[in-house]
Each structure stands twice: as C-alpha cells, then as structure tokens.
Coordinates of C-alpha atoms in Angstrom, one line a residue:
Chain A
X1 CA 0.0 0.0 0.0
X2 CA 1.0 3.5 -0.7
X3 CA 2.7 5.0 2.3
X4 CA 1.0 7.9 4.0
X5 CA 4.2 9.9 3.7
X6 CA 4.1 13.4 2.4
X7 CA 6.6 14.5 -0.3
X8 CA 9.9 15.2 1.4
X9 CA 9.4 12.9 4.4
X10 CA 12.0 10.2 4.8
X11 CA 11.4 7.2 2.6
X12 CA 14.7 5.4 3.0
X13 CA 16.7 5.8 6.1
X14 CA 20.3 4.5 5.9
X15 CA 21.8 3.9 9.3
X16 CA 25.5 3.0 9.8
X17 CA 25.5 0.9 6.7
X18 CA 28.7 -1.1 6.1
X19 CA 29.2 -3.5 3.2
X20 CA 31.7 -6.2 2.5
X21 CA 32.7 -8.3 -0.5
X22 CA 34.3 -11.2 1.3
X23 CA 37.0 -9.6 3.5
X24 CA 37.1 -6.4 1.5
X25 CA 35.1 -3.6 3.0
X26 CA 33.3 -1.6 0.3
X27 CA 31.2 0.8 2.4
X28 CA 31.7 2.1 5.9
X29 CA 29.2 3.8 8.2
X30 CA 27.1 5.4 5.6
X31 CA 24.1 7.2 7.1
X32 CA 21.7 9.6 5.4
X33 CA 18.0 9.9 4.7
X34 CA 16.4 9.7 1.3
X35 CA 13.2 11.8 1.0
X36 CA 9.9 10.6 -0.4
X37 CA 9.0 11.8 -4.0
X38 CA 12.2 13.6 -4.5
X39 CA 15.2 12.9 -6.7
X40 CA 18.3 12.0 -4.8
X41 CA 21.6 11.8 -6.7
X42 CA 24.6 9.8 -5.5
X43 CA 27.8 11.1 -7.0
X44 CA 31.5 10.4 -6.7
X45 CA 34.5 9.0 -8.6
X46 CA 34.7 5.4 -9.8
X47 CA 35.2 2.9 -7.1
X48 CA 33.7 5.0 -4.3
X49 CA 30.9 2.4 -3.7
X50 CA 28.0 4.4 -5.1
X51 CA 26.7 1.5 -7.2
X52 CA 27.2 -0.9 -4.3
X53 CA 25.2 1.4 -2.1
X54 CA 22.3 1.5 -4.6
X55 CA 22.3 -2.3 -4.9
X56 CA 21.8 -2.6 -1.1
X57 CA 18.5 -0.8 -1.4
X58 CA 16.9 -3.6 -3.4
X59 CA 19.2 -6.4 -2.2
X60 CA 20.6 -6.9 -5.7
X61 CA 23.9 -7.9 -4.0
X62 CA 22.2 -11.2 -2.9
X63 CA 23.4 -12.6 -6.2
X64 CA 27.0 -12.3 -5.0
X65 CA 27.6 -15.1 -2.5
X66 CA 30.4 -13.4 -0.5
X67 CA 28.6 -10.1 -0.2
X68 CA 27.4 -9.1 3.3
X69 CA 25.8 -5.9 4.7
X70 CA 25.8 -4.6 8.2
X71 CA 23.8 -1.7 9.6
X72 CA 20.3 -0.8 8.6
X73 CA 18.4 0.6 5.6
X74 CA 14.8 1.3 6.7
X75 CA 12.2 1.5 4.0
X76 CA 9.0 2.9 5.6
X77 CA 10.4 1.7 8.9
X78 CA 11.2 -1.9 7.7
X79 CA 14.8 -3.0 7.5
X80 CA 15.8 -3.9 3.9
X81 CA 19.0 -5.6 4.9
X82 CA 17.3 -8.3 7.1
X83 CA 13.9 -8.6 5.4
X84 CA 12.7 -12.0 4.4
X85 CA 10.2 -10.6 2.0
X86 CA 12.7 -10.2 -0.8
X87 CA 10.4 -10.4 -3.7
X88 CA 8.0 -7.8 -2.2
X89 CA 11.0 -5.6 -1.6
X90 CA 12.1 -5.7 -5.2
X91 CA 8.6 -4.9 -6.4
X92 CA 8.5 -2.0 -4.1
X93 CA 12.0 -0.8 -5.0
X94 CA 12.5 -1.1 -8.8
X95 CA 15.8 -0.7 -10.6
X96 CA 16.9 0.7 -14.0
X97 CA 20.4 -0.3 -15.0
X98 CA 23.1 1.3 -17.2
X99 CA 22.3 -1.2 -20.0
X100 CA 18.6 -1.3 -20.8
X101 CA 18.7 -5.2 -21.3
X102 CA 15.5 -5.5 -23.3
X103 CA 14.0 -8.9 -22.9
X104 CA 14.2 -10.8 -26.3
X105 CA 10.5 -10.4 -26.9
X106 CA 8.0 -7.8 -28.2
X107 CA 7.7 -4.4 -26.7
X108 CA 4.3 -5.3 -25.2
X109 CA 5.7 -8.5 -23.7
X110 CA 8.6 -6.7 -22.1
X111 CA 6.2 -4.6 -20.0
X112 CA 3.7 -7.4 -19.5
X113 CA 6.3 -10.0 -18.5
X114 CA 6.4 -9.5 -14.8
X115 CA 2.7 -8.7 -14.3
X116 CA 1.8 -12.0 -16.2
X117 CA 4.2 -14.0 -14.1
X118 CA 2.6 -12.4 -11.0
X119 CA -0.7 -13.8 -12.2
X120 CA -2.5 -10.6 -12.9
X121 CA -5.7 -10.8 -15.0
X122 CA -5.2 -10.2 -18.7
X123 CA -7.4 -7.1 -18.6
X124 CA -5.3 -5.7 -15.8
X125 CA -2.1 -6.5 -17.6
X126 CA -3.4 -4.8 -20.7
X127 CA -4.2 -1.7 -18.7
X128 CA -0.8 -1.8 -17.0
X129 CA 1.1 -2.0 -20.3
X130 CA -0.6 1.1 -21.6
X131 CA -0.3 3.0 -18.4
X132 CA 3.4 2.1 -17.9
X133 CA 4.4 3.0 -21.4
X134 CA 2.5 6.3 -21.1
X135 CA 4.2 7.1 -17.9
X136 CA 7.6 6.2 -19.4
X137 CA 6.8 8.7 -22.2
X138 CA 7.1 5.9 -24.8
X139 CA 3.5 5.2 -25.6
X140 CA 3.2 7.7 -28.5
X141 CA 6.3 6.3 -30.2
X142 CA 5.4 2.6 -29.9
X143 CA 1.6 2.2 -29.6
X144 CA 1.3 1.3 -33.3
X145 CA 4.0 -1.4 -33.1
X146 CA 3.7 -3.1 -29.7
X147 CA 4.4 -6.5 -31.3
X148 CA 7.8 -5.3 -32.7
X149 CA 10.8 -6.8 -31.0
X150 CA 12.1 -4.6 -28.2
X151 CA 15.6 -4.9 -29.7
X152 CA 14.4 -2.9 -32.7
X153 CA 14.1 0.3 -30.5
X154 CA 16.9 2.9 -30.2
X155 CA 19.1 3.0 -27.1
X156 CA 17.1 5.8 -25.6
X157 CA 13.8 4.1 -26.3
X158 CA 15.1 0.9 -24.9
X159 CA 16.0 2.7 -21.7
X160 CA 12.5 4.2 -21.4
X161 CA 11.1 0.7 -22.1
X162 CA 13.2 -0.5 -19.1
X163 CA 11.6 2.2 -17.0
X164 CA 8.2 1.2 -18.2
X165 CA 9.0 -2.4 -17.4
X166 CA 9.9 -1.3 -13.9
X167 CA 6.8 0.9 -13.5
X168 CA 4.6 -2.1 -14.4
X169 CA 4.9 -3.7 -11.0
X170 CA 4.0 -0.5 -9.2
X171 CA 7.2 0.3 -7.4
X172 CA 7.4 3.2 -4.8
X173 CA 11.1 3.7 -5.2
X174 CA 13.0 3.7 -8.5
X175 CA 16.8 3.1 -8.3
X176 CA 18.7 4.2 -11.4
X177 CA 22.3 3.1 -11.9
X178 CA 23.9 5.5 -14.4
X179 CA 20.8 5.2 -16.7
X180 CA 22.1 7.7 -19.2
X181 CA 25.8 6.8 -19.5
X182 CA 25.3 4.9 -22.7
X183 CA 22.9 7.5 -24.3
X184 CA 23.4 10.5 -26.6
X185 CA 22.6 14.0 -25.3
X186 CA 19.1 14.1 -26.8
X187 CA 18.1 10.7 -25.3
X188 CA 19.6 11.8 -22.0
X189 CA 17.5 14.9 -22.0
X190 CA 14.4 12.9 -22.5
X191 CA 15.2 10.6 -19.6
X192 CA 15.9 13.6 -17.4
X193 CA 12.6 15.2 -18.3
X194 CA 10.9 11.9 -17.6
X195 CA 12.5 11.7 -14.2
X196 CA 11.2 15.1 -13.3
X197 CA 7.7 13.9 -14.3
X198 CA 8.0 10.6 -12.4
X199 CA 9.1 12.4 -9.2
X200 CA 5.5 13.4 -8.5
X201 CA 4.7 9.7 -7.8
X202 CA 7.9 8.0 -7.1
X203 CA 11.0 8.3 -4.9
X204 CA 14.0 8.3 -7.3
X205 CA 17.6 7.5 -6.4
X206 CA 20.1 8.0 -9.2
X207 CA 23.7 7.1 -9.3
X208 CA 25.6 9.2 -11.8
X209 CA 29.2 10.0 -12.5
X210 CA 28.0 13.1 -14.4
X211 CA 28.0 16.0 -12.0
X212 CA 26.1 18.2 -14.3
X213 CA 23.3 15.7 -14.5
X214 CA 23.1 15.5 -10.7
X215 CA 23.0 19.3 -10.5
X216 CA 20.3 19.4 -13.2
X217 CA 17.9 16.7 -12.0
X218 CA 18.3 16.1 -8.3
X219 CA 16.8 17.7 -5.2
X220 CA 19.4 16.2 -2.9
X221 CA 22.9 15.0 -3.5
X222 CA 25.1 12.5 -1.7
X223 CA 28.8 12.8 -2.4
X224 CA 30.9 9.7 -1.8
X225 CA 34.6 9.0 -1.9
X226 CA 36.9 6.1 -1.4
X227 CA 38.9 6.3 1.8
X228 CA 42.5 6.3 0.7
X229 CA 43.7 4.2 3.7
X230 CA 40.9 1.8 4.3
X231 CA 40.0 1.5 0.6
X232 CA 36.3 1.6 1.5
X233 CA 33.7 4.0 0.2
X234 CA 32.3 6.6 2.6
X235 CA 29.7 9.3 2.5
X236 CA 31.4 12.7 2.6
X237 CA 28.5 15.0 2.4
X238 CA 24.8 14.9 1.9
X239 CA 22.8 18.0 1.3
X240 CA 20.1 19.7 -0.8
X241 CA 21.7 19.8 -4.3
X242 CA 21.9 23.6 -4.5
X243 CA 23.7 23.8 -1.2
X244 CA 26.1 21.0 -2.0
X245 CA 27.1 22.5 -5.3
X246 CA 27.2 26.2 -4.2
X247 CA 28.4 26.0 -0.6
X248 CA 30.0 22.6 -0.1
X249 CA 30.9 22.1 3.6
X250 CA 33.7 19.6 3.0
X251 CA 37.0 20.5 1.2
X252 CA 36.9 17.2 -0.6
X253 CA 33.4 17.9 -2.0
X254 CA 34.6 21.3 -3.2
X255 CA 37.7 19.8 -4.8
X256 CA 35.5 17.2 -6.6
X257 CA 32.8 19.5 -7.9
X258 CA 35.3 22.1 -9.1
X259 CA 37.0 19.4 -11.0
X260 CA 40.3 19.3 -9.2
X261 CA 40.2 15.5 -9.0
X262 CA 38.0 12.5 -9.8
Chain B
X1 CA 67.2 -5.7 -49.0
X2 CA 68.8 -9.1 -48.7
X3 CA 67.3 -9.7 -45.3
X4 CA 63.9 -8.7 -46.6
X5 CA 64.0 -11.2 -49.3
X6 CA 65.1 -13.9 -46.9
X7 CA 62.2 -13.1 -44.6
X8 CA 59.6 -13.2 -47.3
X9 CA 61.1 -16.5 -48.5
X10 CA 60.8 -18.0 -45.0
X11 CA 57.3 -16.7 -44.6
X12 CA 56.1 -18.3 -47.8
X13 CA 57.8 -21.6 -46.9
X14 CA 56.0 -21.7 -43.6
X15 CA 52.7 -20.7 -45.1
X16 CA 53.1 -23.5 -47.6
X17 CA 53.8 -26.0 -44.8
X18 CA 50.6 -24.9 -43.0
X19 CA 48.6 -25.3 -46.2
X20 CA 50.0 -28.7 -46.6
X21 CA 49.2 -29.8 -43.1
X22 CA 45.7 -28.4 -43.4
X23 CA 45.2 -30.5 -46.6
X24 CA 46.6 -33.5 -44.7
X25 CA 44.1 -33.0 -41.9
X26 CA 41.3 -32.8 -44.4
X27 CA 42.3 -36.0 -46.3
X28 CA 40.7 -38.5 -43.8
X29 CA 37.4 -36.6 -43.9
X30 CA 37.4 -36.5 -47.7
X31 CA 38.3 -40.2 -47.9
X32 CA 35.5 -41.2 -45.5
X33 CA 33.0 -39.2 -47.5
X34 CA 34.3 -40.5 -50.8
X35 CA 34.3 -44.2 -49.7
X36 CA 30.8 -44.0 -48.2
X37 CA 29.3 -42.2 -51.1
X38 CA 31.0 -44.3 -53.8
X39 CA 30.3 -47.7 -52.1
X40 CA 27.0 -46.8 -50.6
X41 CA 25.4 -45.0 -53.5
X42 CA 24.5 -48.2 -55.6
X43 CA 22.4 -49.5 -52.7
X44 CA 20.8 -46.2 -51.9
X45 CA 19.6 -45.7 -55.5
X46 CA 17.1 -48.5 -55.1
X47 CA 13.8 -47.2 -53.6
X48 CA 13.1 -50.5 -51.9
X49 CA 16.3 -50.0 -49.9
X50 CA 14.2 -47.6 -47.8
X51 CA 10.9 -49.4 -47.8
X52 CA 12.0 -53.0 -47.2
X53 CA 13.6 -54.7 -44.3
X54 CA 16.2 -57.5 -44.0
X55 CA 16.1 -60.2 -46.6
X56 CA 18.4 -63.2 -46.4
X57 CA 21.3 -63.6 -48.8
X58 CA 20.1 -64.5 -52.3
X59 CA 16.7 -62.9 -52.1
X60 CA 16.8 -59.5 -53.8
X61 CA 15.2 -56.4 -52.6
X62 CA 16.6 -56.3 -49.0
X63 CA 16.4 -52.9 -47.3
X64 CA 17.1 -51.0 -44.1
X65 CA 13.6 -49.7 -43.3
X66 CA 13.7 -51.6 -40.0
X67 CA 17.0 -50.0 -39.1
X68 CA 15.9 -46.4 -40.0
X69 CA 12.6 -46.7 -38.0
X70 CA 14.5 -48.4 -35.2
X71 CA 17.1 -45.6 -35.0
X72 CA 14.3 -43.0 -35.0
X73 CA 12.5 -44.7 -32.1
X74 CA 15.6 -45.4 -30.1
X75 CA 17.0 -42.0 -30.5
X76 CA 13.5 -40.4 -30.0
X77 CA 13.0 -42.2 -26.7
X78 CA 16.5 -41.4 -25.6
X79 CA 15.9 -37.7 -26.4
X80 CA 12.6 -37.7 -24.4
X81 CA 14.6 -38.8 -21.4
X82 CA 17.9 -37.0 -21.8
X83 CA 16.9 -33.6 -23.2
X84 CA 14.5 -32.4 -20.5
X85 CA 16.7 -33.6 -17.7
X86 CA 19.9 -32.3 -19.4
X87 CA 18.4 -28.9 -20.0
X88 CA 17.2 -28.5 -16.4
X89 CA 20.6 -29.8 -15.2
X90 CA 22.5 -27.4 -17.5
X91 CA 20.4 -24.4 -16.4
X92 CA 21.0 -25.3 -12.8
X93 CA 24.7 -25.7 -13.2
X94 CA 25.0 -22.3 -15.1
X95 CA 22.6 -20.3 -12.9
X96 CA 23.7 -21.6 -9.6
X97 CA 27.4 -22.0 -10.5
X98 CA 28.6 -21.2 -6.9
X99 CA 26.4 -23.9 -5.3
X100 CA 28.6 -26.8 -4.2
X101 CA 26.1 -29.2 -5.7
X102 CA 26.5 -27.5 -9.1
X103 CA 30.2 -28.4 -9.2
X104 CA 29.4 -32.0 -8.4
X105 CA 26.9 -32.1 -11.3
X106 CA 29.6 -30.5 -13.5
X107 CA 32.2 -33.1 -12.5
X108 CA 29.8 -35.9 -13.0
X109 CA 28.9 -34.8 -16.5
X110 CA 32.6 -34.4 -17.3
X111 CA 33.2 -38.0 -16.2
X112 CA 30.2 -39.2 -18.1
X113 CA 31.4 -37.6 -21.3
X114 CA 34.7 -39.5 -21.0
X115 CA 33.1 -42.8 -20.2
X116 CA 33.5 -45.4 -23.0
X117 CA 30.2 -45.9 -24.7
X118 CA 30.5 -49.7 -24.4
X119 CA 30.7 -49.3 -20.6
X120 CA 27.5 -47.3 -20.7
X121 CA 26.0 -50.1 -22.8
X122 CA 27.1 -52.7 -20.2
X123 CA 25.5 -50.6 -17.5
X124 CA 22.2 -50.4 -19.3
X125 CA 22.5 -54.2 -19.8
X126 CA 22.8 -54.8 -16.1
X127 CA 20.2 -52.3 -15.2
X128 CA 17.4 -53.1 -17.7
X129 CA 18.2 -56.3 -19.7
X130 CA 19.2 -58.6 -16.9
X131 CA 16.2 -58.0 -14.6
X132 CA 13.6 -58.6 -17.4
X133 CA 15.6 -61.3 -19.1
X134 CA 15.3 -60.0 -22.7
X135 CA 16.8 -57.4 -24.9
X136 CA 14.7 -54.3 -25.7
X137 CA 14.6 -51.0 -27.5
X138 CA 14.0 -49.4 -24.1
X139 CA 17.2 -50.7 -22.8
X140 CA 19.0 -49.3 -25.9
X141 CA 17.4 -45.9 -25.5
X142 CA 18.3 -45.7 -21.8
X143 CA 21.9 -46.4 -22.8
X144 CA 21.7 -43.7 -25.5
X145 CA 20.1 -41.3 -23.0
X146 CA 23.0 -41.7 -20.6
X147 CA 25.3 -40.9 -23.4
X148 CA 23.4 -37.8 -24.5
X149 CA 22.8 -36.4 -21.0
X150 CA 26.3 -34.9 -20.3
X151 CA 26.3 -33.4 -23.8
X152 CA 23.0 -31.6 -23.3
X153 CA 24.0 -30.5 -19.8
X154 CA 27.3 -28.9 -20.9
X155 CA 26.0 -27.2 -24.1
X156 CA 23.0 -25.9 -22.1
X157 CA 25.4 -24.5 -19.5
X158 CA 27.4 -22.9 -22.2
X159 CA 24.4 -21.3 -23.9
X160 CA 23.0 -20.0 -20.6
X161 CA 26.4 -18.6 -19.6
X162 CA 26.4 -16.6 -22.9
X163 CA 23.4 -14.6 -21.7
X164 CA 24.4 -11.2 -20.4
X165 CA 24.1 -10.8 -16.6
X166 CA 22.1 -7.6 -17.1
X167 CA 19.1 -9.6 -18.3
X168 CA 19.2 -11.8 -15.2
X169 CA 19.4 -8.7 -13.0
X170 CA 16.7 -6.9 -14.8
X171 CA 14.4 -9.9 -14.3
X172 CA 15.2 -10.2 -10.6
X173 CA 14.9 -6.5 -10.0
X174 CA 11.2 -6.8 -11.0
X175 CA 10.6 -8.9 -7.9
X176 CA 10.4 -12.3 -9.8
X177 CA 11.6 -15.4 -8.0
X178 CA 15.0 -16.7 -9.1
X179 CA 13.8 -20.0 -10.6
X180 CA 11.2 -18.1 -12.7
X181 CA 13.9 -15.8 -14.1
X182 CA 16.1 -18.8 -14.9
X183 CA 13.4 -20.9 -16.5
X184 CA 11.1 -18.3 -18.1
X185 CA 13.5 -15.5 -19.0
X186 CA 17.0 -16.8 -19.3
X187 CA 16.3 -20.3 -20.7
X188 CA 14.0 -19.0 -23.6
X189 CA 16.7 -16.5 -24.4
X190 CA 19.3 -19.2 -24.6
X191 CA 16.9 -21.5 -26.5
X192 CA 18.8 -21.6 -29.8
X193 CA 22.0 -22.6 -28.1
X194 CA 20.2 -25.2 -26.1
X195 CA 18.6 -26.6 -29.2
X196 CA 22.1 -26.8 -30.8
X197 CA 23.2 -28.9 -27.9
X198 CA 20.2 -31.2 -28.1
X199 CA 20.8 -31.6 -31.8
X200 CA 24.5 -32.5 -31.3
X201 CA 23.5 -35.0 -28.7
X202 CA 20.9 -36.5 -31.2
X203 CA 23.6 -36.7 -33.9
X204 CA 26.0 -38.4 -31.5
X205 CA 23.5 -40.9 -30.3
X206 CA 22.3 -41.7 -33.8
X207 CA 25.8 -42.9 -34.7
X208 CA 26.6 -45.0 -31.7
X209 CA 26.9 -48.8 -32.0
X210 CA 28.5 -49.9 -28.7
X211 CA 25.7 -48.9 -26.3
X212 CA 23.2 -50.9 -28.4
X213 CA 25.2 -54.1 -28.7
X214 CA 23.8 -55.8 -25.6
X215 CA 20.8 -53.7 -25.0
X216 CA 18.8 -53.2 -28.2
X217 CA 20.7 -56.1 -29.8
X218 CA 19.3 -55.7 -33.3
X219 CA 16.5 -57.4 -35.1
X220 CA 16.0 -58.6 -38.7
X221 CA 12.3 -57.8 -38.5
X222 CA 10.5 -54.5 -38.7
X223 CA 9.6 -53.6 -35.1
X224 CA 8.0 -50.5 -33.7
X225 CA 7.5 -51.9 -30.2
X226 CA 10.3 -50.7 -28.0
X227 CA 9.9 -53.6 -25.5
X228 CA 11.3 -55.9 -28.2
X229 CA 14.8 -56.1 -29.6
X230 CA 15.2 -53.4 -32.2
X231 CA 17.5 -52.8 -35.2
X232 CA 19.4 -49.5 -35.6
X233 CA 21.5 -48.1 -38.5
X234 CA 24.9 -48.5 -36.8
X235 CA 24.0 -52.1 -35.8
X236 CA 23.1 -52.8 -39.4
X237 CA 26.5 -51.6 -40.5
X238 CA 28.3 -53.5 -37.9
X239 CA 26.4 -56.8 -38.5
X240 CA 26.2 -56.7 -42.3
X241 CA 29.8 -55.7 -42.7
X242 CA 30.9 -58.9 -40.9
X243 CA 28.9 -61.2 -43.1
X244 CA 30.6 -62.9 -46.1
X245 CA 27.9 -61.9 -48.6
X246 CA 28.6 -59.1 -51.0
X247 CA 25.0 -58.0 -51.3
X248 CA 24.7 -57.5 -47.5
X249 CA 28.1 -55.8 -47.4
X250 CA 26.8 -53.4 -50.0
X251 CA 23.8 -52.7 -47.9
X252 CA 26.1 -52.0 -45.0
X253 CA 27.7 -49.3 -47.1
X254 CA 24.3 -48.0 -48.0
X255 CA 23.3 -47.8 -44.4
X256 CA 26.6 -46.0 -43.6
X257 CA 25.8 -43.4 -46.3
X258 CA 22.3 -42.8 -44.9
X259 CA 23.8 -42.4 -41.4
X260 CA 26.5 -40.1 -42.5
X261 CA 24.1 -37.9 -44.4
X262 CA 21.7 -37.8 -41.5
X263 CA 24.3 -36.9 -38.9
X264 CA 25.8 -34.3 -41.3
X265 CA 22.4 -32.8 -41.8
X266 CA 21.8 -32.6 -38.0
X267 CA 25.2 -31.0 -37.5
X268 CA 24.6 -28.4 -40.2
X269 CA 21.2 -27.6 -38.7
X270 CA 22.7 -27.1 -35.2
X271 CA 25.4 -24.8 -36.6
X272 CA 22.7 -22.7 -38.3
X273 CA 20.7 -22.5 -35.0
X274 CA 23.9 -21.6 -33.1
X275 CA 24.7 -18.7 -35.4
X276 CA 21.2 -17.2 -34.7
X277 CA 21.9 -17.5 -31.0
X278 CA 25.2 -15.6 -31.2
X279 CA 23.5 -12.9 -33.2
X280 CA 20.7 -12.6 -30.7
X281 CA 23.0 -12.4 -27.7
X282 CA 24.8 -9.6 -29.4
X283 CA 21.6 -7.5 -29.4
X284 CA 20.9 -7.8 -25.7

C-alpha cells in the first residue's frame, strides 16, 4: 500500500551501513535519509561504492555469495538488509540499469512479462502495459508497433522501455544506476525530463558520475569518496543539491565538484 | 634488402607448410565421405532399400527400413529422457554456479562424457536387460540417453552462460523469483544454443553402436514396439559388414551413407541455429 508519507518525508533511512565483498570492505558507516517523492543523486569518482550502495536498497547484492551488509536501511520503517520478503521488496524498489537489457520479446511482452508471471488478469495486464508505457513517455512512439521486438528500438527508447517495465509492477522507489551513461545527449535529456515527471509519484535515487546531471535533475545529492587508507567507500557530504554545489561544507566535496580530481 | 628477401622467403615456406598440413588434416574426412558415397550409392539408389527390411542372402530387394525406424524410435525415446533432464541440469549448473552441488553435477557430467560408450551399454544391460531377461529398444534408448545427458548439460550450460548478466538482474529487479527468471526468461533467451546442444546429442546418439550391442541387440524384423529387440543403423552396418555376402556388405555401405548424411544434416542444422543464438546475444 502507498505510504502515507508526504513528499519530502524520509522514505529510506540509511543507518550506519557497512558492506563487504568477502574480506574487503566496500562501504563504511554510511548514514543519510532519502526523502519521499524527490530525486536524490549519488555522485563520486569510480570505485567510491555508489553503485554498491544503490544495490543494497533492493538487495541486488544477494546474487554475489560473498557479499554481506551490516547496519540498517529502513524503508518505511522496515529493515531492507534483514527482510525476508525479498520479492515484495524488489517490487516496491524497482531498478533501472546502465544497460537497458531489453528482454528478447515484443515491446508489449517486455512490459507485461512480470505482471503476467505475477498472475494478474489479462485485462489488468493490458491496462498496466498502456499506463506504464505512457508514464515512461514511450506510448506515443510505440503504440502502433507493440508487437515489434524490443531490440528494434533505439538505445534511448530501450532505456525508457526498461523504465516502463519497472513501473509495471507499481514500485514506490526507483533506483537508477547510471541510466544515461550509454545514451546520446538528446536521449539523455528525454530521460531527465521523464525523471522530473516521475518524481511526482515515485521516490527516485540515481547514481551518476555526471555531476552536471546530478545538478540538473536532483533535489538532494550525496557525495561519496573512497577512503585512501581503508579503501572503502564513505559518505562525505549529503545536502540539498543547490547547497552541495554552491556551498560545499567539506573541502573534498569542493575539490571534486570544481574538477580538481575525480 | 637481402634480409627482406630472406624473410619473405621463410614466410612463404611456412605458409606453404601450413597449407600442406591443413590438406593432410582434411584428407581423412574426404576419404571417409568418398568411400561411403561411392560404395553406398548403388544400394541407396534402389527405392526398396528404404521401404523393405532385411532379406536373407540370395533374395533380392533387401532394405534397411527396420533400421531407420529403429534408430528413429531409439533416439527419439532417448531424447525424451535425456533432453529435458539435461536442459534443467544445465540451467542449474549455469545459474547456480557457486552452489557446491553444481560443481558436483559438472564433475559428474565431465566424467560421463569421458566414459567409454561400451561401458554405458554394459551398465544399461545390467540395469534393464538382466532383470527382465530380454533385450529391448527401451534398454538401448536408456543407454543412449545416458550418453546424451552430459552433452546436453554442458551445451545448455554454455548457452546460458552466454546470456548477459544484465538480463538476469533486470528480471530479478522486477521482484520475480530466481527460478522463474532462470526458466522463463534466461532459458528462452538461450533456446537456440540449447537446441544446438540437443541436436548435437541426437547426432552423436544416432551414430553409436556400442551402447546398443547388448541392449537393443538388433532385429531382422521391422519392429515399432520398444519392449522388443530393435534394429538400428549403426547395428546394421556392424552386423552386415561382418557377413561374407557381398549384397549384404553393399547394404552396410548404403546404411553408412544414410547415417553419415543424417548426422551431417543434423550438425549443419545445429550450426545454423547456433549462429542465430550468437547474433541474438549480441543485441541484448
């Protein structure tokens, strides 16, 4: 059920989160709060653990046997790290990847795939396909060729299809892992416009190595860095985007956003 | 200048050696095809060769219909057993690669691939023929199924491993259970590669003699009932070639030609399917 949270209230509360790949620590003591129906960007140089952090939020790391998380990530008060309701969690927290990975089937079936497997009625699936494609700003481009293979779409269209696919299972949070890094500027702009649109109904967390993108689209920004001694990622600063870019509190943040390293 | 000439000379010498060795490597293949075609063609050109069954020496019009149908039934039954189990096993091994069980399955199938086919025949003999006290097509197809199983497992594993990880993650991120992602998203995507493996296993099983020697045994009569002893193409070749009668030896060559063409056809088909798989995987 839709939470009763107002826009801006805390949706995801990260508390003292640490993360390990086997013996290697990848994150240490990350704490911050992601607000409901806002766009939160996570930025930082390669290897700072920003993708790892994102993959904790929907337990994508479960695929890696040696991976282990400590601390808490509270989603509407329930701990993501220890929850046993993994499938519900992943429906609630959708994810869009760097590569759109279209399923090798028609455009319609890509969106309908999960709803059908979840056993929804065919009329409901039909409705969801249309709604999701509309919300992903793809309906007008594909409604006359829903049976065409998804691989026939352009890269930008494929990425919007991936978003539609994710919307189809009614998530509340959408995680985006560098969703535009393989796209040209025009397609990137379309995705960014779409994010602004989706923000009204969804909490969005985007990992990007493109600082300009973070500044353009996000309301809040988290800046992460790899600790040079411990080789683990840590959160340096978290603030409303305008504040972080205009008056960074930490020297390292300032150095990064002014392009002195990273 | 002088050194340059010498280098070019050495280069062309070695290139020539390589061409020569390539031709040498192809000679056996060419000879096999040439002998089978030239010796087998006279038998194959008679239509009754395909419609009639065994006739004793001296009676004209003998054919291999019983062997063709027998091979189809034996290999068909073996496929029904080996392909579904092999595909599920292969998906398991590929998708749960880190599971300790998976490495055991992988080891077992590697050992099975290396097991002499006559030993597999002996195993099926002890397992099926001895308890029921007679030879049967079922016993033969069980032996063939054991032979096919590791081939299907390993090719399925290879085809599934070819699927980009992003597809798996995208499926899981939608909140779908792991087994559904494996069986309903990854496996269909890998289907052409899996079919290739199944076809290769069918081709391999079609040409095997040893597993059938003491299981299916062979039969001079036209049989479609797999609880009876059954004839098969490789058995026909083996048995007829040992007989002192020229007409039956010629039929053995004819059967060999049919078998070679069949296996070649299956192999070409599997390569065509595999090429589609590689093209598809490139688009994802």
